[in-house]
mmCIF file of C-alpha atoms in Angstrom:
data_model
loop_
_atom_site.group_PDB
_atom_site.id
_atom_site.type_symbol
_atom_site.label_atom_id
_atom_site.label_comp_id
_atom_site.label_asym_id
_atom_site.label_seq_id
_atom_site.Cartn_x
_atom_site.Cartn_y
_atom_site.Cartn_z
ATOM 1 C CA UNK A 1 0.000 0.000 0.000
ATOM 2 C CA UNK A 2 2.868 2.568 0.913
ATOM 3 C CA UNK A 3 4.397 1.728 -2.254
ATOM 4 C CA UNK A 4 1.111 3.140 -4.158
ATOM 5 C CA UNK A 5 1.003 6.120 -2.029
ATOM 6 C CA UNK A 6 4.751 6.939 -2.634
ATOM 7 C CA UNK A 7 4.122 5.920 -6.472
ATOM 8 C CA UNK A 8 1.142 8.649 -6.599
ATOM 9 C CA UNK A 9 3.081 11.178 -4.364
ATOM 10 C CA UNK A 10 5.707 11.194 -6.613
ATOM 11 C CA UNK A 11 3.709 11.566 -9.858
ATOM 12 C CA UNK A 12 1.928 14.604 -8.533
ATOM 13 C CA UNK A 13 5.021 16.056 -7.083
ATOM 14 C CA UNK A 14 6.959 15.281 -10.133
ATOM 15 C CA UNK A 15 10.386 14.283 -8.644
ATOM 16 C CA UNK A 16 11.605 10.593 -8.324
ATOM 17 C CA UNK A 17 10.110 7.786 -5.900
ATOM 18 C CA UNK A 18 13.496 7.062 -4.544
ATOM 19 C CA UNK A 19 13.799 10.687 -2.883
ATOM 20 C CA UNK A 20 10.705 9.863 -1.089
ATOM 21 C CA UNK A 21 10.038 7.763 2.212
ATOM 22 C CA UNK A 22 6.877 7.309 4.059
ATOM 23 C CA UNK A 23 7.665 9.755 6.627
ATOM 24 C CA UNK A 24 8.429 12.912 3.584
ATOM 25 C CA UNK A 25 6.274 15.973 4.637
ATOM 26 C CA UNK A 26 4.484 16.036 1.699
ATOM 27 C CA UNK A 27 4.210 19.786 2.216
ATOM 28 C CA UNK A 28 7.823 20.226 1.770
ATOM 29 C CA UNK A 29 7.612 18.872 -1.893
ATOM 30 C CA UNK A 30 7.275 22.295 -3.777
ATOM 31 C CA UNK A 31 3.858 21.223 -5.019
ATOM 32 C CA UNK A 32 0.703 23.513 -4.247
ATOM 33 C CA UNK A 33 -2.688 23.317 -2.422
ATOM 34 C CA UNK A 34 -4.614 22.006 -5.664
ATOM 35 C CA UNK A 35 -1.526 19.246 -6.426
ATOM 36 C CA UNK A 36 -2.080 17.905 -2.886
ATOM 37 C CA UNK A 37 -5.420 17.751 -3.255
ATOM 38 C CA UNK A 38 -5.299 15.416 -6.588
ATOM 39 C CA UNK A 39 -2.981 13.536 -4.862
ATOM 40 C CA UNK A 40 -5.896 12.877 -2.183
ATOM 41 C CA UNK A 41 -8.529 12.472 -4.545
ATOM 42 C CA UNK A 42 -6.620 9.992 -6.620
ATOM 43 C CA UNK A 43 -5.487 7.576 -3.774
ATOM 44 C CA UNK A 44 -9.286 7.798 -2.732
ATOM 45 C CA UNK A 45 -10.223 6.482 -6.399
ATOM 46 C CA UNK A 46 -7.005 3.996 -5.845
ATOM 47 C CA UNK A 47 -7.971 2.631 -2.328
ATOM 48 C CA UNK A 48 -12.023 3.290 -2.676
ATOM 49 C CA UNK A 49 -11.857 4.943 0.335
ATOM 50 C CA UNK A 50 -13.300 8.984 1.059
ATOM 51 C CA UNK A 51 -11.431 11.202 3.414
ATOM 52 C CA UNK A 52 -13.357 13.761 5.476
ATOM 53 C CA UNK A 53 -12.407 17.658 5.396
ATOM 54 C CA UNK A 54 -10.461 16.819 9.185
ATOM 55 C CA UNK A 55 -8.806 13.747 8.085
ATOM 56 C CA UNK A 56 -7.127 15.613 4.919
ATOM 57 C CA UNK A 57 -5.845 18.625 7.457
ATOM 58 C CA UNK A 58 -4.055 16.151 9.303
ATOM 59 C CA UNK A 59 -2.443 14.706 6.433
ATOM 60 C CA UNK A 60 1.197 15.143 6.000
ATOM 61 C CA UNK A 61 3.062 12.111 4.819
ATOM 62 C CA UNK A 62 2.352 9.025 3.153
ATOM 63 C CA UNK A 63 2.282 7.216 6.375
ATOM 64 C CA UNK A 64 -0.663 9.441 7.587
ATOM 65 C CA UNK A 65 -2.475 8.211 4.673
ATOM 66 C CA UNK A 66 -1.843 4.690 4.945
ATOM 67 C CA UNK A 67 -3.212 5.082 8.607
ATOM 68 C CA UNK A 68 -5.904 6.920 7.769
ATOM 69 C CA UNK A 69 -6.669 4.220 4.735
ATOM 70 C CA UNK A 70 -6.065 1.439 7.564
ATOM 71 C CA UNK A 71 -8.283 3.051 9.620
ATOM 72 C CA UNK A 72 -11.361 2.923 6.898
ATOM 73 C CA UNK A 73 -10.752 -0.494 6.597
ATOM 74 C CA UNK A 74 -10.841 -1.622 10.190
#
């Protein structure tokens, strides 16, 4: 699943996967408000899951959206 996330991440952010790790502040990418939120809306469509407003503001690294996928599926 992390791989996916990182794989997306790094599409959106347009820099390599390999300069990414789960715990990359996403924020600190260079990319802007509307990038981050494709990035969200396209690992929804990936993991058919839907993020609320308060889940998404607490979103900062690929490992908070792996938990926050985890946490769907529990």
């Amino acid at each position: 699943m992390i791989e996916k996330i990182l794989q997306t991440i790094a599409t959106y952010a347009k820099i390599d996967i390999k300069l990414l790790t789960p715990e990359t502040n996403i924020l600190e990418l260079d990319v802007d408000s509307l990038c981050i939120l494709k990035i969200i809306m396209d690992i929804e469509g990936i993991f058919n899951v839907r993020f609320d407003d308060e889940e998404i503001v607490e979103i900062r690294t690929a490992k908070d959206i792996e938990n926050a996928i985890l946490k769907k599926y529990a």
